[in-house]
């Protein structure tokens, strides 16, 4: 799958309290959660971001809590992909479980807010600023899980089988 | 090649003789836990997959500790939903109201986790139970749904990092100062995807409460789990609390570690993590004059009896500074009762503290102690991210119980010897 979108750049250690502050965690609806995405750092982000835009970040994106509200707040805005140098491990699993694609690549210094980039999710290839960058490959086990439609579909099949 | 304690526990639960870091394993789990914030999403997925039962009603645990006593209508609705689910599916370990404490203090106290277990929880601080020689780690709600239904979950076997701790502890220094010190050394992603294993004489002399504190904050270094070896203190704790047999695993002499750190604990001082990362470590004595509006003593990190004992010792006969609020949160009803029986409550009340019921409340900026714009807090909690305890322009300094208590008296961050 090839995704094209405009870049929103964030720094290192973007934690889950920034992605979705705890005061909103009694909500489970992604449409409500998404309105507060990144609020402590960028209060206008949810209003300005367009469906299809892509987040680019540095190291340890999604560190902190296990709240699945974090990937939901992001997908609720129509953001299909995050490219970061590294991801925190709970966020990494949660994103896959919630259908949010992640690519591990260090492109933060190459791009600016608003740049148009293109990413081939299945190949892990990113095109930006005339360069081709190869993301760290997705572990084969997780790729299988994605091909099965995610963990919940995998579970559904097990229960039906 | 030998295996670490973490690798051995995962191998046993995957019915394998040997596993190595990077390998994907499908493990039996001994417990799956969720709280009032994370369970609602798990239950939504449970309904979506059309599951008819949980894998074992004794091994699924719900603890309603975050936004309770219910902070608003939506939180109350969430708790109601979990309660109804628990009744319908016969969940044995459902904790709310006066039975409820902060999950990671409550589960070990109830004897629900023992050495050798694999525990998953929809809360990042599930890594706390590593203090008992168990493998425990936080996950999201969807993974917990899978665990609740199947009684299994997949893991990538983590690499292990060893922290060998030796030397004599200085007075008032606890596991909290050590883990903040370690975070200062390795950073908030210094143990990304890794197991943090603690060994050495200085660990042996630490209380179980301090070990829980250290294991609790593995996630603050990006760690998958924190883990301790079982010794006579662990066994004594389990004898008092456990409801089922335990299994002791030991790391082999030739087990492989990604890194080994040697730490002389006599050099660990009153470490404080300054805003806005838990790794932003400094000594309480070198911060200059930081005026503090609120002190929070509690949480899954530091709301245990040893913490309250230390705070009572420092606050005895003293007053909390004018214009500083000091909130004390015993982590479970049992800790609450014992603190009361020992007379700590009178000391806290005489000093002008607020005694809160067990709740995660202010730690995550939920309720029961939110900060206004520009306010500063010292907290014995685990995170000081931007806006963690309230307004995005408020600030949190993380500390151990002694520094927190001394700070409450002075109204600014000080080392405990300044008030004793």
XYZ file of C-alpha atoms in Angstrom:
581
model
C 0.000 0.000 0.000
C 1.318 3.446 -0.940
C 0.478 6.445 1.190
C 1.032 10.082 0.274
C 0.630 12.878 2.746
C 1.842 16.098 4.297
C 4.313 15.966 7.162
C 3.639 17.076 10.744
C 6.921 17.032 12.610
C 7.347 16.308 16.318
C 10.469 15.854 18.438
C 11.861 13.028 20.595
C 10.022 11.236 23.443
C 6.503 12.232 22.411
C 4.671 10.637 25.326
C 1.124 9.372 25.617
C 0.175 12.261 27.929
C 0.915 14.574 24.998
C -0.796 12.355 22.427
C -3.951 12.233 24.538
C -4.032 13.836 28.022
C -5.484 11.656 30.793
C -8.383 14.001 31.475
C -10.051 12.696 28.291
C -9.505 8.981 28.941
C -13.029 8.272 30.136
C -13.935 8.598 26.424
C -13.489 5.648 24.067
C -14.824 7.215 20.843
C -11.908 8.025 18.474
C -13.807 11.045 17.108
C -13.931 12.609 20.596
C -10.377 11.587 21.554
C -8.929 12.890 18.289
C -10.122 16.438 19.022
C -7.542 16.572 21.862
C -4.662 14.834 20.088
C -1.299 16.511 20.893
C -3.166 19.239 22.810
C -0.508 20.065 25.477
C 2.164 20.602 22.814
C 0.189 21.801 19.782
C -3.311 22.953 20.785
C -4.301 23.654 17.130
C -3.041 20.326 15.753
C -6.417 18.558 15.741
C -8.061 21.481 13.924
C -5.347 21.931 11.297
C -4.344 18.370 10.446
C -5.995 16.781 7.385
C -6.982 13.180 6.873
C -4.067 11.403 5.189
C -1.363 13.589 6.763
C 1.661 11.805 8.225
C 3.417 12.293 11.583
C 7.236 12.310 11.558
C 9.060 12.090 14.871
C 12.359 11.274 16.553
C 13.167 8.642 19.151
C 10.853 6.808 21.563
C 7.532 7.952 20.070
C 4.578 6.916 22.261
C 6.495 6.421 25.496
C 4.574 6.336 28.753
C 1.232 4.749 29.407
C -0.397 1.713 27.800
C -3.501 3.713 26.856
C -4.843 2.517 23.530
C -6.632 5.860 23.408
C -3.315 7.202 22.002
C -3.367 5.376 18.635
C -7.165 5.902 18.544
C -6.726 9.685 18.932
C -4.334 9.605 15.961
C -6.364 7.327 13.674
C -9.459 9.361 14.639
C -7.892 12.267 12.729
C -7.396 10.092 9.650
C -3.612 9.915 10.119
C -2.640 6.544 8.620
C 1.108 6.469 9.338
C 3.804 7.568 11.772
C 7.454 7.536 10.772
C 9.799 7.761 13.766
C 13.388 6.889 14.543
C 12.173 4.521 17.311
C 8.886 3.710 18.996
C 8.088 2.827 22.619
C 7.180 -0.848 22.795
C 3.600 -0.752 24.142
C 2.658 1.951 21.655
C 4.181 -0.151 18.862
C 1.895 -3.109 19.627
C -1.139 -0.897 20.218
C -0.717 0.905 16.904
C -0.631 -2.367 14.967
C -3.658 -3.625 16.881
C -5.548 -0.441 15.982
C -4.593 -0.363 12.287
C -2.132 2.533 12.531
C 0.942 1.891 10.370
C 4.393 2.625 11.830
C 7.715 2.821 10.030
C 11.024 3.042 11.864
C 13.241 5.428 9.930
C 15.308 8.486 10.763
C 13.915 11.163 8.457
C 13.267 13.886 11.009
C 16.203 16.020 9.857
C 15.305 15.604 6.183
C 11.784 16.960 6.237
C 9.904 20.045 7.372
C 6.281 20.589 8.352
C 4.100 20.569 5.267
C 6.503 18.605 3.019
C 4.793 16.022 0.847
C 6.161 12.495 1.341
C 5.309 9.085 -0.043
C 5.647 5.750 1.733
C 5.237 2.199 0.527
C 4.046 0.534 3.725
C 4.528 -3.079 2.723
C 8.013 -2.482 1.269
C 9.009 -0.016 4.000
C 10.288 2.490 1.435
C 9.909 6.233 1.974
C 10.333 8.903 -0.704
C 11.024 12.393 0.536
C 12.977 15.335 -0.840
C 14.072 13.248 -3.843
C 15.599 10.615 -1.599
C 14.664 6.994 -1.088
C 14.873 5.800 2.507
C 14.470 2.231 3.670
C 12.682 1.778 6.980
C 13.609 -0.981 9.412
C 11.627 -4.023 8.241
C 8.497 -4.972 10.165
C 9.070 -8.226 12.111
C 7.749 -11.142 9.967
C 5.435 -12.278 12.773
C 3.744 -8.875 12.855
C 3.500 -8.827 9.068
C 1.579 -12.123 9.241
C -0.698 -10.599 11.847
C -1.334 -7.601 9.578
C -2.086 -9.927 6.634
C -4.650 -11.687 8.797
C -6.351 -8.342 9.457
C -4.865 -7.729 12.896
C -5.009 -9.402 16.284
C -8.776 -9.136 16.714
C -9.521 -10.795 13.341
C -6.951 -13.447 14.227
C -8.837 -14.045 17.493
C -12.206 -14.070 15.695
C -10.949 -16.766 13.323
C -9.677 -18.831 16.267
C -13.035 -18.592 18.022
C -14.963 -19.458 14.841
C -12.554 -22.231 13.877
C 24.225 -20.886 26.304
C 22.542 -20.137 29.619
C 19.343 -18.206 30.076
C 18.298 -15.221 32.192
C 15.445 -15.397 34.683
C 13.199 -13.560 32.177
C 14.062 -16.003 29.374
C 13.442 -18.995 31.668
C 9.992 -17.797 32.731
C 8.979 -17.129 29.126
C 10.369 -20.493 27.980
C 8.434 -22.342 30.691
C 5.189 -20.600 29.738
C 5.765 -21.380 26.047
C 6.486 -25.045 26.921
C 9.991 -24.748 25.520
C 13.368 -25.746 26.919
C 15.166 -22.775 25.477
C 14.356 -19.317 24.132
C 16.607 -16.485 23.048
C 16.213 -12.721 22.666
C 14.327 -11.656 19.546
C 12.390 -14.918 19.338
C 8.580 -14.676 19.175
C 6.927 -16.940 21.735
C 3.296 -17.759 22.446
C 2.966 -17.980 26.244
C 0.367 -19.127 28.714
C -0.517 -16.307 31.087
C -1.253 -16.539 34.804
C -3.169 -13.285 35.023
C -4.688 -10.635 32.730
C -5.566 -7.327 34.337
C -7.248 -4.081 33.295
C -8.434 -0.941 35.103
C -11.338 1.493 34.779
C -9.575 3.417 31.982
C -8.321 0.504 29.908
C -10.981 -2.175 30.526
C -13.767 -0.370 28.615
C -11.758 -0.658 25.364
C -10.984 -4.336 26.161
C -14.671 -5.059 26.699
C -15.574 -3.360 23.379
C -13.175 -5.748 21.604
C -14.466 -8.702 23.642
C -17.953 -8.004 22.287
C -16.668 -7.450 18.739
C -15.052 -10.884 18.563
C -18.185 -12.500 19.954
C -16.384 -14.258 22.816
C -18.675 -16.190 25.139
C -16.394 -16.479 28.167
C -13.055 -15.519 29.639
C -10.359 -18.209 29.708
C -10.471 -18.462 33.519
C -12.681 -16.265 35.767
C -10.033 -16.562 38.520
C -7.280 -15.187 36.295
C -8.925 -12.075 34.865
C -8.658 -9.089 37.198
C -10.363 -5.698 37.084
C -9.280 -2.902 39.414
C -11.290 0.332 39.317
C -8.585 2.634 40.632
C -7.872 5.467 38.199
C -10.858 7.812 38.047
C -12.413 6.491 41.261
C -14.218 7.413 43.448
C -15.943 8.223 40.130
C -14.874 11.678 39.039
C -17.691 12.295 36.580
C -20.655 10.678 34.850
C -18.600 9.138 32.055
C -16.198 7.497 34.566
C -19.178 6.193 36.524
C -20.648 4.709 33.316
C -17.332 2.986 32.552
C -17.169 1.461 36.037
C -20.791 0.342 35.788
C -20.049 -1.387 32.516
C -17.043 -3.261 33.975
C -19.079 -4.217 37.050
C -21.880 -5.626 34.869
C -19.368 -7.551 32.759
C -17.743 -8.957 35.904
C -21.076 -10.165 37.258
C -22.079 -11.683 33.904
C -18.806 -13.579 33.402
C -18.213 -14.481 37.049
C -14.979 -12.498 37.423
C -13.700 -13.406 40.880
C -11.118 -10.662 41.295
C -13.150 -7.540 40.640
C -12.103 -4.701 42.942
C -14.037 -1.490 43.564
C -15.205 0.714 46.393
C -13.765 -0.097 49.792
C -12.100 -3.260 48.453
C -10.149 -1.311 45.865
C -6.579 -0.105 46.013
C -4.058 1.023 43.420
C -3.706 -2.040 41.191
C 0.057 -2.609 41.407
C 0.073 -2.348 45.197
C -3.158 -4.332 45.507
C -2.393 -7.426 43.403
C 0.798 -8.496 45.253
C -0.885 -7.731 48.593
C -3.838 -9.960 47.628
C -1.364 -12.681 46.698
C -2.590 -12.758 43.092
C 0.940 -12.668 41.665
C 3.747 -15.040 42.672
C 7.310 -15.777 41.577
C 7.550 -17.463 38.183
C 4.252 -16.032 36.847
C 3.610 -14.406 33.500
C 1.269 -11.463 34.056
C -0.078 -8.987 31.510
C -1.958 -5.835 32.383
C -3.529 -2.995 30.464
C -1.469 -0.531 32.408
C 2.131 0.342 31.694
C 3.189 -0.076 35.334
C 2.240 -3.756 35.330
C 6.015 -4.306 35.310
C 5.850 -3.733 39.117
C 5.406 -7.460 39.867
C 8.917 -8.200 38.681
C 9.894 -7.474 42.288
C 8.433 -10.898 43.118
C 10.519 -12.713 40.492
C 7.612 -12.792 38.033
C 7.596 -11.705 34.387
C 5.014 -8.956 34.108
C 4.495 -6.300 31.500
C 2.050 -3.666 30.320
C 0.087 -3.924 27.088
C -2.839 -2.210 25.427
C -6.493 -3.088 25.837
C -6.704 -5.161 22.632
C -3.820 -7.440 23.632
C -5.513 -7.864 27.022
C -8.739 -8.907 25.280
C -6.793 -11.610 23.465
C -5.262 -12.732 26.773
C -8.620 -12.666 28.564
C -10.146 -14.940 25.941
C -7.268 -17.252 25.018
C -5.245 -17.347 28.231
C -2.185 -16.811 26.043
C -0.332 -13.936 24.406
C 2.636 -13.462 22.091
C 5.890 -11.894 23.250
C 9.174 -11.003 21.659
C 11.752 -12.360 24.097
C 13.597 -9.257 25.339
C 17.329 -8.809 25.663
C 18.369 -8.381 29.287
C 20.345 -5.592 30.946
C 21.891 -6.350 34.320
C 22.148 -3.768 37.099
C 24.573 -5.085 39.695
C 24.161 -2.985 42.843
C 26.605 -3.009 45.730
C 27.555 -0.825 48.683
C 25.800 0.612 51.701
C 22.677 2.720 51.427
C 22.691 6.207 52.932
C 19.951 7.096 55.405
C 16.549 7.941 53.827
C 17.683 6.663 50.418
C 15.253 4.141 48.928
C 14.587 2.243 45.732
C 13.050 5.416 44.315
C 16.316 7.346 44.446
C 18.090 4.386 42.841
C 15.663 4.049 39.938
C 15.705 7.826 39.310
C 19.506 7.626 39.404
C 19.439 4.776 36.867
C 17.019 6.704 34.628
C 19.442 9.615 34.771
C 22.235 7.271 33.657
C 20.497 5.477 30.804
C 17.681 7.814 29.721
C 13.996 7.283 28.984
C 14.757 4.842 26.181
C 17.897 3.348 27.705
C 16.235 -0.044 28.172
C 13.898 0.049 25.149
C 12.329 -3.426 24.611
C 14.669 -4.868 27.266
C 14.419 -6.683 30.585
C 16.017 -4.795 33.498
C 17.453 -7.342 35.927
C 18.649 -6.324 39.392
C 21.257 -8.218 41.385
C 23.840 -7.638 44.089
C 24.177 -7.297 47.861
C 22.609 -3.839 47.877
C 19.415 -5.312 46.408
C 19.363 -7.995 49.098
C 19.288 -5.340 51.808
C 16.380 -3.517 50.143
C 12.817 -3.996 51.408
C 10.153 -5.533 49.178
C 8.425 -2.136 49.045
C 11.556 -0.555 47.564
C 11.925 -3.419 45.077
C 8.340 -2.847 43.885
C 9.230 0.829 43.355
C 12.251 -0.052 41.213
C 10.427 -2.656 39.113
C 7.504 -0.245 38.724
C 9.592 2.312 36.842
C 11.208 -0.067 34.315
C 8.751 1.353 31.778
C 10.207 4.824 32.364
C 13.401 3.565 30.721
C 11.345 1.991 27.921
C 11.882 -1.425 29.527
C 9.634 -4.395 28.919
C 9.985 -5.655 32.475
C 12.005 -5.186 35.618
C 12.948 -8.346 37.464
C 14.466 -9.388 40.785
C 15.788 -12.692 42.053
C 13.807 -14.465 44.742
C 15.437 -14.326 48.187
C 14.274 -14.833 51.771
C 12.448 -11.472 51.737
C 10.490 -12.447 48.613
C 9.627 -15.809 50.144
C 8.523 -14.194 53.411
C 6.317 -11.791 51.430
C 4.740 -14.645 49.476
C 4.226 -16.738 52.610
C 2.238 -13.872 54.045
C 0.232 -13.037 50.918
C 0.268 -15.728 48.215
C -2.810 -17.756 47.424
C -1.040 -20.398 45.297
C 2.377 -22.056 44.857
C 5.291 -20.192 43.331
C 8.213 -21.219 41.121
C 11.706 -19.816 41.545
C 13.839 -19.202 38.446
C 17.491 -18.146 38.564
C 19.639 -16.627 35.835
C 22.422 -18.953 34.701
C 26.041 -17.988 35.254
C 26.612 -17.898 31.498
C 23.371 -16.068 30.643
C 23.827 -13.345 28.051
C 23.317 -9.662 28.833
C 23.153 -6.776 26.371
C 24.783 -4.533 28.972
C 25.927 -4.801 32.572
C 25.965 -1.774 34.869
C 27.842 -1.693 38.172
C 26.229 0.682 40.652
C 27.664 1.704 44.014
C 24.510 2.616 45.937
C 26.483 4.524 48.578
C 26.904 7.167 45.852
C 23.148 7.428 45.241
C 21.923 10.658 46.813
C 18.540 12.381 46.983
C 17.818 12.068 43.290
C 14.962 14.164 41.922
C 13.724 14.038 38.313
C 13.126 17.572 37.079
C 10.448 18.484 34.521
C 9.562 17.066 32.047
C 11.254 13.661 31.779
C 11.832 11.009 34.475
C 15.450 10.844 33.307
C 16.138 14.512 34.080
C 17.913 13.555 37.303
C 19.539 16.002 39.722
C 20.287 15.991 43.447
C 17.635 17.707 45.602
C 20.407 19.807 47.113
C 21.507 21.336 43.809
C 18.198 22.700 42.535
C 18.368 26.173 44.082
C 15.112 27.587 45.387
C 12.156 25.851 43.747
C 8.871 26.901 45.371
C 6.369 24.079 45.495
C 2.573 24.440 45.456
C 1.692 20.793 45.943
C 3.285 17.624 47.259
C 1.771 14.259 46.327
C 2.840 11.195 48.296
C 1.325 8.005 46.951
C 0.773 6.059 43.676
C 1.715 2.557 42.506
C 5.323 3.726 42.824
C 5.426 5.028 46.407
C 2.141 4.604 48.274
C 3.240 1.623 50.368
C 3.736 1.308 54.100
C 7.505 1.896 54.082
C 6.902 5.172 52.232
C 4.248 6.340 54.702
C 6.439 5.321 57.635
C 9.284 7.484 56.356
C 6.958 10.401 55.700
C 5.439 10.118 59.201
C 8.902 10.102 60.758
C 9.810 13.334 58.971
C 6.449 15.101 59.410
C 6.074 14.241 63.107
C 5.568 17.452 65.090
C 6.091 19.581 61.950
C 3.717 21.644 59.806
C 3.236 21.722 56.065
C 4.329 25.127 54.733
C 1.679 27.773 54.268
C 0.413 27.866 50.657
C 1.692 24.333 49.999
C -0.789 21.464 49.765
C 0.371 18.004 50.800
C -1.788 15.087 49.622
C -1.056 11.647 51.037
C -2.582 8.620 49.292
C -2.174 5.223 50.978
C -2.209 2.799 48.043
C -4.603 0.136 49.369
C -7.251 -0.245 52.095
C -4.861 -2.519 54.046
C -2.064 0.071 53.918
C -4.611 2.753 54.826
C -5.770 0.770 57.876
C -2.265 -0.041 59.047
C -1.107 3.585 58.666
C -4.086 4.621 60.764
C -3.406 1.993 63.455
C 0.240 3.036 63.690
C -0.787 6.633 64.337
C 0.543 8.064 61.051
C -2.831 9.633 60.256
C -2.738 11.820 63.373
C 0.783 12.950 62.423
C -0.372 13.742 58.866
C -3.483 15.590 60.057
C -1.572 17.552 62.696
C 0.922 18.568 60.024
C -1.914 19.816 57.824
C -1.879 17.092 55.157
C -4.832 15.857 53.139
C -5.379 12.093 53.425
C -6.919 10.732 50.233
C -8.650 7.400 49.687
C -6.628 4.956 47.551
C -6.730 6.234 43.945
C -4.362 6.906 41.036
C -6.105 10.328 40.893
C -3.538 13.125 40.673
C -0.625 10.996 39.413
C -2.002 11.079 35.888
C -3.838 14.389 36.225
C -7.137 12.569 36.574
C -8.631 14.177 39.664
C -8.100 14.712 43.418
C -5.200 17.138 43.071
C -4.878 18.845 39.672
C -2.365 21.646 39.097
C -3.165 25.137 37.800
C -1.130 26.977 35.144
C 2.365 27.691 36.438
C 2.060 25.544 39.574
C 4.859 23.208 40.641
C 4.529 19.874 42.392
C 6.854 17.372 43.996
C 5.436 13.888 43.660
C 6.535 10.415 44.642
C 4.801 9.233 41.444
C 6.427 7.947 38.247
C 5.977 10.479 35.424
C 6.597 14.187 35.043
C 5.722 14.645 31.376
C 4.328 17.973 30.159
C 0.878 18.470 31.683
C 0.989 15.136 33.499
C -0.677 16.455 36.679
C -2.802 19.200 35.181
C -2.257 22.352 33.137
C 0.334 21.992 30.332
C 2.297 24.832 31.946
C 2.402 23.162 35.374
C 5.492 21.192 36.383
C 6.186 17.979 38.280
C 9.401 16.982 40.063
C 9.650 13.270 40.895
C 11.204 12.319 44.234
C 11.377 9.718 46.956
C 9.227 9.906 50.104
C 11.840 11.615 52.312
C 12.468 14.505 49.902
C 8.709 14.852 49.315
C 7.973 15.092 53.049
C 10.803 17.559 53.672
C 9.638 19.634 50.707
C 6.110 19.790 52.144
C 7.506 21.291 55.364
C 9.757 23.848 53.668
C 7.478 24.658 50.711
C 10.503 24.294 48.454
C 12.593 21.335 47.336
C 15.081 20.364 50.044
C 17.003 17.361 51.280
C 15.482 15.733 54.390
C 18.365 16.702 56.695
C 17.274 20.333 56.321
C 14.136 19.670 58.349
C 15.377 17.065 60.834
